[in-house]
CSV table of N, CA and C in Angstrom, one decimal:
chain,number,residue,atom,x,y,z
A,180,MET,N,-38.9,16.3,-0.8
A,180,MET,CA,-37.0,15.9,-0.6
A,180,MET,C,-37.3,14.3,0.5
A,181,PRO,N,-37.0,13.3,0.0
A,181,PRO,CA,-36.8,11.8,0.2
A,181,PRO,C,-36.4,12.2,1.1
A,182,GLU,N,-36.8,11.3,2.2
A,182,GLU,CA,-35.9,11.1,3.7
A,182,GLU,C,-35.2,10.0,3.3
A,183,ASN,N,-33.7,9.9,4.3
A,183,ASN,CA,-32.4,9.3,3.6
A,183,ASN,C,-32.4,8.9,4.5
A,184,LYS,N,-32.4,7.6,5.4
A,184,LYS,CA,-32.2,7.1,6.2
A,184,LYS,C,-31.4,5.9,6.5
A,185,THR,N,-30.1,6.4,7.5
A,185,THR,CA,-28.4,5.2,7.2
A,185,THR,C,-28.4,5.4,8.8
A,186,THR,N,-28.1,3.8,9.3
A,186,THR,CA,-27.5,3.8,10.3
A,186,THR,C,-26.3,4.6,10.0
A,187,SER,N,-25.4,4.2,11.5
A,187,SER,CA,-24.7,4.8,12.1
A,187,SER,C,-23.1,4.0,11.1
A,188,GLN,N,-23.3,2.7,11.2
A,188,GLN,CA,-22.5,1.9,10.7
A,188,GLN,C,-22.4,2.1,9.4
A,189,GLU,N,-23.3,2.6,8.4
A,189,GLU,CA,-22.8,3.4,6.5
A,189,GLU,C,-22.6,4.6,6.7
A,190,ALA,N,-23.1,5.6,8.4
A,190,ALA,CA,-22.5,6.9,8.1
A,190,ALA,C,-20.6,7.3,8.3
A,191,ARG,N,-20.5,6.0,8.6
A,191,ARG,CA,-19.0,6.3,8.9
A,191,ARG,C,-18.0,7.0,7.3
A,192,GLN,N,-17.4,6.6,7.2
A,192,GLN,CA,-16.7,7.3,6.3
A,192,GLN,C,-15.2,6.7,6.2
A,193,GLY,N,-14.9,5.5,7.1
A,193,GLY,CA,-13.6,4.5,7.1
A,193,GLY,C,-13.7,3.5,8.3
A,194,ARG,N,-13.3,2.3,8.5
A,194,ARG,CA,-13.6,1.1,9.2
A,194,ARG,C,-12.7,2.2,10.5
A,195,ARG,N,-12.3,1.1,10.9
A,195,ARG,CA,-11.4,1.0,13.1
A,195,ARG,C,-10.4,1.6,12.6
A,196,GLY,N,-9.9,1.9,14.1
A,196,GLY,CA,-8.7,2.3,13.4
A,196,GLY,C,-7.2,1.7,13.4
A,197,PHE,N,-7.1,0.3,13.8
A,197,PHE,CA,-6.7,-0.5,14.1
A,197,PHE,C,-6.3,-0.6,13.1
A,198,PRO,N,-5.7,-1.0,11.5
A,198,PRO,CA,-5.1,-0.2,11.2
A,198,PRO,C,-3.6,0.2,10.9
A,199,VAL,N,-4.3,1.7,10.9
A,199,VAL,CA,-3.3,3.0,11.0
A,199,VAL,C,-2.8,2.3,12.6
A,200,LEU,N,-3.0,2.5,13.6
A,200,LEU,CA,-2.8,2.5,14.4
A,200,LEU,C,-1.3,1.0,14.4
A,201,MET,N,-2.0,0.0,13.5
A,201,MET,CA,-0.1,-0.8,13.9
A,201,MET,C,0.9,-0.5,12.4
A,202,VAL,N,-0.1,0.2,11.8
A,202,VAL,CA,1.1,0.6,10.7
A,202,VAL,C,2.0,2.0,10.7
A,203,LEU,N,1.1,3.0,12.6
A,203,LEU,CA,2.1,3.9,12.9
A,203,LEU,C,2.9,3.3,14.4
A,204,VAL,N,2.6,2.8,14.8
A,204,VAL,CA,3.6,1.3,16.0
A,204,VAL,C,4.4,1.0,15.5
A,205,PHE,N,4.6,0.4,14.0
A,205,PHE,CA,5.5,-0.6,12.8
A,205,PHE,C,6.5,0.3,13.4
A,206,GLY,N,6.2,1.4,12.5
A,206,GLY,CA,6.7,2.0,11.5
A,206,GLY,C,7.5,3.4,12.9
A,207,LEU,N,6.9,3.3,13.9
A,207,LEU,CA,7.9,3.6,15.7
A,207,LEU,C,9.1,2.9,15.9
A,208,LEU,N,8.7,1.6,15.9
A,208,LEU,CA,9.9,0.5,15.9
A,208,LEU,C,10.9,0.4,14.7
A,209,LEU,N,10.6,0.9,13.6
A,209,LEU,CA,11.4,0.1,13.4
A,209,LEU,C,12.5,1.6,12.5
A,210,ALA,N,11.5,2.7,12.7
A,210,ALA,CA,12.8,4.1,13.3
A,210,ALA,C,13.4,3.7,14.6
A,211,ALA,N,13.1,3.4,15.3
A,211,ALA,CA,14.1,3.0,16.4
A,211,ALA,C,14.8,1.7,15.5
A,212,VAL,N,15.1,1.0,15.3
A,212,VAL,CA,15.9,-0.2,14.8
A,212,VAL,C,16.7,0.7,14.2
A,213,VAL,N,16.3,1.1,13.4
A,213,VAL,CA,16.9,1.9,11.8
A,213,VAL,C,18.2,3.3,13.2
A,214,TRP,N,17.4,3.4,13.9
A,214,TRP,CA,18.2,4.2,14.9
A,214,TRP,C,19.6,3.8,15.8
A,215,TRP,N,19.1,2.9,16.3
A,215,TRP,CA,19.9,1.7,17.5
A,215,TRP,C,21.0,1.1,16.3
A,216,GLY,N,20.9,1.1,14.7
A,216,GLY,CA,21.5,0.6,13.7
A,216,GLY,C,22.8,1.3,13.7
A,217,VAL,N,21.9,2.7,13.7
A,217,VAL,CA,23.3,3.8,13.4
A,217,VAL,C,24.6,3.7,14.3
A,218,GLU,N,23.3,3.7,15.7
A,218,GLU,CA,24.1,4.1,16.9
A,218,GLU,C,25.4,2.9,17.0
A,219,VAL,N,25.4,1.7,16.9
A,219,VAL,CA,25.9,1.0,16.4
A,219,VAL,C,27.3,1.0,15.4
A,220,TYR,N,27.1,1.4,14.4
A,220,TYR,CA,27.4,1.6,13.8
A,220,TYR,C,28.4,2.7,13.8
A,221,GLY,N,28.3,3.3,14.9
A,221,GLY,CA,28.7,5.3,14.4
A,221,GLY,C,29.8,4.3,15.7
A,222,LEU,N,29.4,3.7,16.7
A,222,LEU,CA,31.1,3.4,17.6
A,222,LEU,C,31.8,2.6,17.2
A,223,MET,N,31.4,1.7,16.2
A,223,MET,CA,32.1,0.3,15.3
A,223,MET,C,33.2,1.8,14.5
A,224,LEU,N,32.5,2.4,14.3
A,224,LEU,CA,33.9,3.7,13.0
A,224,LEU,C,34.5,4.5,14.5
A,225,ASP,N,34.1,4.6,16.0
A,225,ASP,CA,34.6,5.0,16.7
A,225,ASP,C,35.8,4.8,17.0
A,226,GLU,N,35.3,3.2,16.5
A,226,GLU,CA,36.9,2.4,17.3
A,226,GLU,C,37.8,1.4,16.5
A,227,GLU,N,37.2,1.9,15.6
A,227,GLU,CA,38.7,2.1,14.9
A,227,GLU,C,39.7,3.0,14.4
A,228,GLN,N,39.2,4.5,14.0
A,228,GLN,CA,40.0,5.1,14.0
A,228,GLN,C,40.9,5.0,15.1
A,229,ALA,N,42.5,5.4,14.7
A,229,ALA,CA,43.8,5.8,15.8
A,229,ALA,C,43.2,7.0,16.7
A,230,ILE,N,43.8,6.5,17.7
A,230,ILE,CA,43.6,7.7,19.0
A,230,ILE,C,45.1,8.5,18.1
A,231,GLU,N,44.5,9.7,18.0
A,231,GLU,CA,45.3,10.7,17.3
A,231,GLU,C,46.3,11.7,18.9
A,232,MET,N,47.3,11.6,19.6
A,232,MET,CA,47.7,12.3,21.1
A,232,MET,C,48.7,13.6,20.3
A,233,PRO,N,48.5,14.5,21.3
A,233,PRO,CA,49.5,15.8,20.3
A,233,PRO,C,50.2,15.5,21.6
A,234,ALA,N,51.8,15.9,20.5
A,234,ALA,CA,53.0,16.0,20.4
A,234,ALA,C,53.1,16.6,22.5
A,235,ALA,N,54.2,16.1,23.1
A,235,ALA,CA,54.2,16.2,24.4
A,235,ALA,C,55.1,18.1,24.4
A,236,GLU,N,55.1,18.9,25.1
A,236,GLU,CA,55.9,20.2,25.2
A,236,GLU,C,56.7,20.1,26.4
A,237,ASP,N,57.8,20.0,26.7
A,237,ASP,CA,58.2,19.8,27.9
A,237,ASP,C,59.2,21.3,28.4
A,238,GLY,N,59.7,21.9,27.5
A,238,GLY,CA,60.1,22.8,27.1
A,238,GLY,C,60.3,24.0,25.7
A,239,PRO,N,60.6,24.8,25.1
A,239,PRO,CA,61.1,25.5,24.2
A,239,PRO,C,62.1,24.8,23.8
A,240,THR,N,61.9,24.3,22.4
A,240,THR,CA,62.9,23.7,22.0
A,240,THR,C,63.8,24.6,19.9
A,241,GLY,N,65.4,24.5,20.6
A,241,GLY,CA,65.2,25.4,19.6
A,241,GLY,C,67.2,25.6,19.1
């Protein structure tokens, strides 16, 4: 059986993990920006709606 001598660089299954880290960081930042946008949109919707106050009941009517 022939000996197969491979270096540590050749034995790796992939390159360094830096691009993967950048994808994960970018995805996290994108999720934070989307979350912030939804929060702002929700606050704008809340301010546009009229506040409904229940009618005051001082006593029985009849």
